[in-house]
Coordinates of C-alpha atoms and ligand atoms in Angstrom, one line a residue:
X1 CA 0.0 0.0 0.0
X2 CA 1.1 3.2 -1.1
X3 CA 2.3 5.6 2.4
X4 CA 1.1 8.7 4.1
X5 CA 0.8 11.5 1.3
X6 CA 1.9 14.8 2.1
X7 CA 1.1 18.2 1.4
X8 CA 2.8 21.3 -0.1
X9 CA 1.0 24.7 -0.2
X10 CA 1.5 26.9 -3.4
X11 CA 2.9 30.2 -2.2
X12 CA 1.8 30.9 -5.6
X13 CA -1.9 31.5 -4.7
X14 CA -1.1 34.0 -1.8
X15 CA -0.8 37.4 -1.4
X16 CA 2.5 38.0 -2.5
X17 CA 2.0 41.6 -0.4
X18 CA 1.4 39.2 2.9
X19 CA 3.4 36.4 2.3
X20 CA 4.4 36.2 6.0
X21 CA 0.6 36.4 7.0
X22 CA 0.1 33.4 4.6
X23 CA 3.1 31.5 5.8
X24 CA 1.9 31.7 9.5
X25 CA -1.6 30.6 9.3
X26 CA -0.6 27.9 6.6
X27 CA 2.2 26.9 9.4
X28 CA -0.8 26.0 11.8
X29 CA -2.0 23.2 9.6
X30 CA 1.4 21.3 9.5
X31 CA 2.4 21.2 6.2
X32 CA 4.8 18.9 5.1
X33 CA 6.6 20.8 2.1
X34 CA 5.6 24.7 0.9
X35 CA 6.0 24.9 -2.5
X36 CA 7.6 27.9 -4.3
X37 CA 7.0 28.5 -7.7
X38 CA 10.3 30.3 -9.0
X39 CA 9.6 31.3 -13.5
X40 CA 11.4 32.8 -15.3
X41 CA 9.3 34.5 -17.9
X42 CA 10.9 32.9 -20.7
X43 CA 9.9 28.8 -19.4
X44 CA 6.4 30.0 -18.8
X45 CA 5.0 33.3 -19.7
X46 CA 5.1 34.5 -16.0
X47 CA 7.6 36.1 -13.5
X48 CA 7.3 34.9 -9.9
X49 CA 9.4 34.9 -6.7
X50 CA 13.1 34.7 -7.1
X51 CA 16.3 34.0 -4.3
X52 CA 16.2 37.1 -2.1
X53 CA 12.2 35.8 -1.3
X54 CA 13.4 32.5 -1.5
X55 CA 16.3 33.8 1.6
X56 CA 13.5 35.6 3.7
X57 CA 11.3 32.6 3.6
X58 CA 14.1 30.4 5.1
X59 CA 14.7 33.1 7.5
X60 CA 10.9 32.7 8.1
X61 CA 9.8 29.5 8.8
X62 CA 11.1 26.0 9.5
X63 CA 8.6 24.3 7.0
X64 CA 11.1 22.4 4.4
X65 CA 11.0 24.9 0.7
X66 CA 10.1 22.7 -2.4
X67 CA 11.3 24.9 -4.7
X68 CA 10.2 24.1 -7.9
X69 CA 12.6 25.8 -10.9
X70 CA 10.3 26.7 -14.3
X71 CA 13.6 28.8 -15.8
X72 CA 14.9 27.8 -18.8
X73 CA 18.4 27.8 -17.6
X74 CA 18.8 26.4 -14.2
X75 CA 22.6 25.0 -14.6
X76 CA 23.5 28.5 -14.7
X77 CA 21.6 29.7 -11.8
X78 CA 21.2 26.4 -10.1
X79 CA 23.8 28.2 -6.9
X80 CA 21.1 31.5 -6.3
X81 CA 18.6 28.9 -5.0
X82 CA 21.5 26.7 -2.9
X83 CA 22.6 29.8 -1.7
X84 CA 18.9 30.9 -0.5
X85 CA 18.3 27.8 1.5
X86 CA 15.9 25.9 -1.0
X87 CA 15.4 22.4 0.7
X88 CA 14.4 20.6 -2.4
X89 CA 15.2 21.7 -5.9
X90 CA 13.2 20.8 -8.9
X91 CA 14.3 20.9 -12.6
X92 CA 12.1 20.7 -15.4
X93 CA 13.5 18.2 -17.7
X94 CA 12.0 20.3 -20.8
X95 CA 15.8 22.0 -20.4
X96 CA 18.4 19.0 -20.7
X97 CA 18.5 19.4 -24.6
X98 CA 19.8 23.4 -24.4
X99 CA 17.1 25.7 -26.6
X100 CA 14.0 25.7 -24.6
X101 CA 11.1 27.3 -26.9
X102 CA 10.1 30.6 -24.7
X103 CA 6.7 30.1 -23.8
X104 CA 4.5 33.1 -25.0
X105 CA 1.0 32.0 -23.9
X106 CA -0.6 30.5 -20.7
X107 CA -2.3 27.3 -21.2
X108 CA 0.7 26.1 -23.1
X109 CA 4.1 24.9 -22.0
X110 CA 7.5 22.9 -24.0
X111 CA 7.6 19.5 -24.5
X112 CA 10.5 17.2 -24.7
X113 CA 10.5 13.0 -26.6
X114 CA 13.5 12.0 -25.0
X115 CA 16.5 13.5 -23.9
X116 CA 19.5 13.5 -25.7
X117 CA 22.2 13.4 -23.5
X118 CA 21.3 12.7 -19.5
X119 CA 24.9 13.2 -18.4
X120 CA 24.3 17.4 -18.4
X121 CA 21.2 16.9 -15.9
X122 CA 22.7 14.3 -14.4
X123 CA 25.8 16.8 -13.5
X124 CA 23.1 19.2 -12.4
X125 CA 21.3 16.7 -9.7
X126 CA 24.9 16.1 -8.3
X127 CA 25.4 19.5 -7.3
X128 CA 22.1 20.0 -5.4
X129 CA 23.3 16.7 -3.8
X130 CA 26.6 17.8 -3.4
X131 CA 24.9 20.8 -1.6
X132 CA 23.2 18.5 1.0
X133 CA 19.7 19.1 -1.0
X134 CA 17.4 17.2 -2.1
X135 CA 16.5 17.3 -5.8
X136 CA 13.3 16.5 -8.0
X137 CA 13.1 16.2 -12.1
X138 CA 9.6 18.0 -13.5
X139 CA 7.9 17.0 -16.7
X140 CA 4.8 19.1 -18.1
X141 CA 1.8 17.4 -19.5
X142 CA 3.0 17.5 -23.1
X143 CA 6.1 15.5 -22.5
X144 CA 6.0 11.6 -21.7
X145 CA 6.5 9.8 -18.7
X146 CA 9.8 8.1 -20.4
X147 CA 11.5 11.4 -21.1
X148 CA 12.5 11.3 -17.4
X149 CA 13.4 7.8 -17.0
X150 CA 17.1 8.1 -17.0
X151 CA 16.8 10.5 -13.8
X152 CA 14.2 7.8 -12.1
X153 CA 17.0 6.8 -9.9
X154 CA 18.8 10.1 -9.2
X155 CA 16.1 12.3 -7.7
X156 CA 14.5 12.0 -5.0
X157 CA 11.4 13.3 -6.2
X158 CA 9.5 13.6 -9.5
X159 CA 7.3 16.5 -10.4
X160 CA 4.3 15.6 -12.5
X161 CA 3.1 18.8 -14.0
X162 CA -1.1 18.4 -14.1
X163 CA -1.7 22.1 -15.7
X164 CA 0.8 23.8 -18.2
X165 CA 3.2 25.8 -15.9
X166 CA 2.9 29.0 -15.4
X167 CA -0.4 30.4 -13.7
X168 CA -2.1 29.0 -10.1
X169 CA -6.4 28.4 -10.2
X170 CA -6.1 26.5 -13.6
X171 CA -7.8 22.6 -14.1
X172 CA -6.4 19.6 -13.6
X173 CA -5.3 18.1 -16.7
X174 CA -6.7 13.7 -16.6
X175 CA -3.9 12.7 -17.9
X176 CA -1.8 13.2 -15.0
X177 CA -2.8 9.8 -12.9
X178 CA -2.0 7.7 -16.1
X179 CA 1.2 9.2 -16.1
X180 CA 2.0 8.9 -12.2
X181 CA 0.8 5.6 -12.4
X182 CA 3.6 5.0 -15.7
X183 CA 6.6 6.9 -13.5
X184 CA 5.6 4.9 -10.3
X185 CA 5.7 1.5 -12.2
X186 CA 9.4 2.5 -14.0
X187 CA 10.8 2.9 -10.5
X188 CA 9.4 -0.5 -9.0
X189 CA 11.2 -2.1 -12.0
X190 CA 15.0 0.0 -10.9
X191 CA 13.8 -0.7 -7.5
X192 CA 14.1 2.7 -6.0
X193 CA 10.7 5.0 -4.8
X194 CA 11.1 8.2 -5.3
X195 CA 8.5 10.7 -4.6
X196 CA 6.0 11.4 -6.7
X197 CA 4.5 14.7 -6.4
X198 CA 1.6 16.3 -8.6
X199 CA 1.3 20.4 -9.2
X200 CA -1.5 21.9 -10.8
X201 CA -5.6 21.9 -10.1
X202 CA -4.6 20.0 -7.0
X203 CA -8.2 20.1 -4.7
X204 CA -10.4 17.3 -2.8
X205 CA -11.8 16.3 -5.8
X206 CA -8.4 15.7 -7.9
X207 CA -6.7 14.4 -5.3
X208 CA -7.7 11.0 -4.8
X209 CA -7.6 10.5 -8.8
X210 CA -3.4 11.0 -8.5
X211 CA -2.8 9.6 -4.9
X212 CA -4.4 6.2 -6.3
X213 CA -1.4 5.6 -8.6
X214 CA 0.5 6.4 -6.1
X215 CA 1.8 10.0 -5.7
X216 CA 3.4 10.8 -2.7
X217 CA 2.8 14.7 -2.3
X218 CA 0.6 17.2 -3.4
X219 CA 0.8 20.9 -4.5
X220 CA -2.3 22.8 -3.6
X221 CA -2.7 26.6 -4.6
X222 CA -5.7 27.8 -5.0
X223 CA -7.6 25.3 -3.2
X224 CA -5.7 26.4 -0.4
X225 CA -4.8 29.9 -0.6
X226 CA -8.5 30.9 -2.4
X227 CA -10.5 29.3 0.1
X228 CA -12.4 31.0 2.6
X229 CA -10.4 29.0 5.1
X230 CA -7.1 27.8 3.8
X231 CA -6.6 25.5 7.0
X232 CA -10.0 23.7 6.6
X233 CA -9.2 23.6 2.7
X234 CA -5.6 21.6 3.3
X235 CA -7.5 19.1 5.8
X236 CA -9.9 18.3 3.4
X237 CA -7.6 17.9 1.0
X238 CA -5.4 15.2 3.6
X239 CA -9.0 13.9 4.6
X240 CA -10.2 13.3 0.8
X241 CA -6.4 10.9 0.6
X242 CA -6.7 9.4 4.1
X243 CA -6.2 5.4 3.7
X244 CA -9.1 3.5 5.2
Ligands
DX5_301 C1 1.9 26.4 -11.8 C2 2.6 26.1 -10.5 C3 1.8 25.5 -9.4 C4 0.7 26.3 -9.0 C5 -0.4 25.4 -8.8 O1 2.8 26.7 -12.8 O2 3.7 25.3 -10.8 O3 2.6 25.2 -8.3 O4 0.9 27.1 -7.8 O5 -1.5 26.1 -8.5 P1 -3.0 25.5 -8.4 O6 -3.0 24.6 -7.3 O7 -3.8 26.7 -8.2 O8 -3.3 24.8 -9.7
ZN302 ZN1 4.8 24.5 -8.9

């Protein structure tokens, strides 16, 4: 049976003019992760939160920082979030063949077959090791479950986009569980069980669709930070993937 799934709040969804009034009331519901979404406005058509937020939300809270990376060139500024006390750092693998197509439009996002040579992402998950971080690979919904298989057993976690990157509130895409379920079943085969976590139209009702072929960890914006009461929304969420 498939373990106790965890929760990571989307900063993404808060007031970015409060984010320390969001941080402490999310803190009282115990969540596992909080997730930052840093873009780059090239990756996805949006600009976000960068290190020196990154830095004051460290200073800020003891909740581990999933930072989740949609930049188009993260071996190049891979050390700005090391240095700013990211916990967990997650690449999209829609970078490891070089030219990433800037994204112009929301609903839309790059999509990679395969990649070409693993070694240069490879080299990438060693430093955020090397840093004493954890690190995840990220695939968006146009790009196959296989395009990440040769970082399967070098991550600790893998991000399975369920909306095209780049805006919070959007809906959950259904192909997501099929491909958790695909990305789960590669890593039995190596023998290894990394994390699976799912980003993207993440509520009560979604939830149980992904955590059924077994992801790990759930991103939750809007559900959380729109609702009338964020705390009551993230326990519903935990109580709609509760075993038993
Ligand atoms: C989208 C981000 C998500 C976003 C999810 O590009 O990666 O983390 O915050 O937001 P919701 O839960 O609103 O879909
Ligand atoms: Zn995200």
């Amino acid at each position: 049976m498939f373990g106790e799934v965890q929760i990571a709040p989307s900063l993404l969804s808060a007031d970015f003019a409060n984010l320390e009034r969001a941080v402490r009331l999310i803190e009282q519901g115990s969540p596992e992760w909080l997730h930052v979404d840093v873009m780059d406005g090239h990756f996805v058509p949006n600009l976000t939160i960068g290190p020196p937020v990154i830095k004051s939300l460290n200073k800020l809270t003891n909740i581990p920082l999933d930072v989740h990376l949609m930049i188009s060139n993260p071996a190049e500024q891979l050390d700005w979030y090391l240095d700013a006390g990211a916990d967990l750092i997650t690449v999209h693998v829609e970078c490891a063949n070089g030219a990433v197509q800037a994204a112009s439009a929301a609903g839309a996002s790059p999509s990679i077959e395969q990649v070409e040579d693993p070694g240069k992402l490879l080299a990438l998950i060693a430093r955020i090791h090397a840093a004493g971080r954890q690190a995840g690979i990220s695939l968006n919904p146009d790009t196959p479950a296989r395009a990440v298989f040769p970082f399967v057993d070098a991550v600790e976690l893998i991000l399975v986009m369920s909306v095209h990157p780049g805006f919070g509130g959007q809906s959950f895409i259904a192909s997501a569980p099929d491909k958790v379920a695909q990305l789960v079943a590669h890593a039995r085969t190596l023998g290894v069980s990394p994390l699976i976590e799912v980003d993207g139209g993440i509520n009560a009702i979604t939830a149980p669709l992904v955590t059924a072929q077994g992801a790990d960890l759930l991103v939750a914006g809007n559900a959380i930070f729109n609702a009338p009461d964020p705390l009551v929304a993230l326990e519903q969420i935990r109580r709609a993937v509760a075993h038993g």
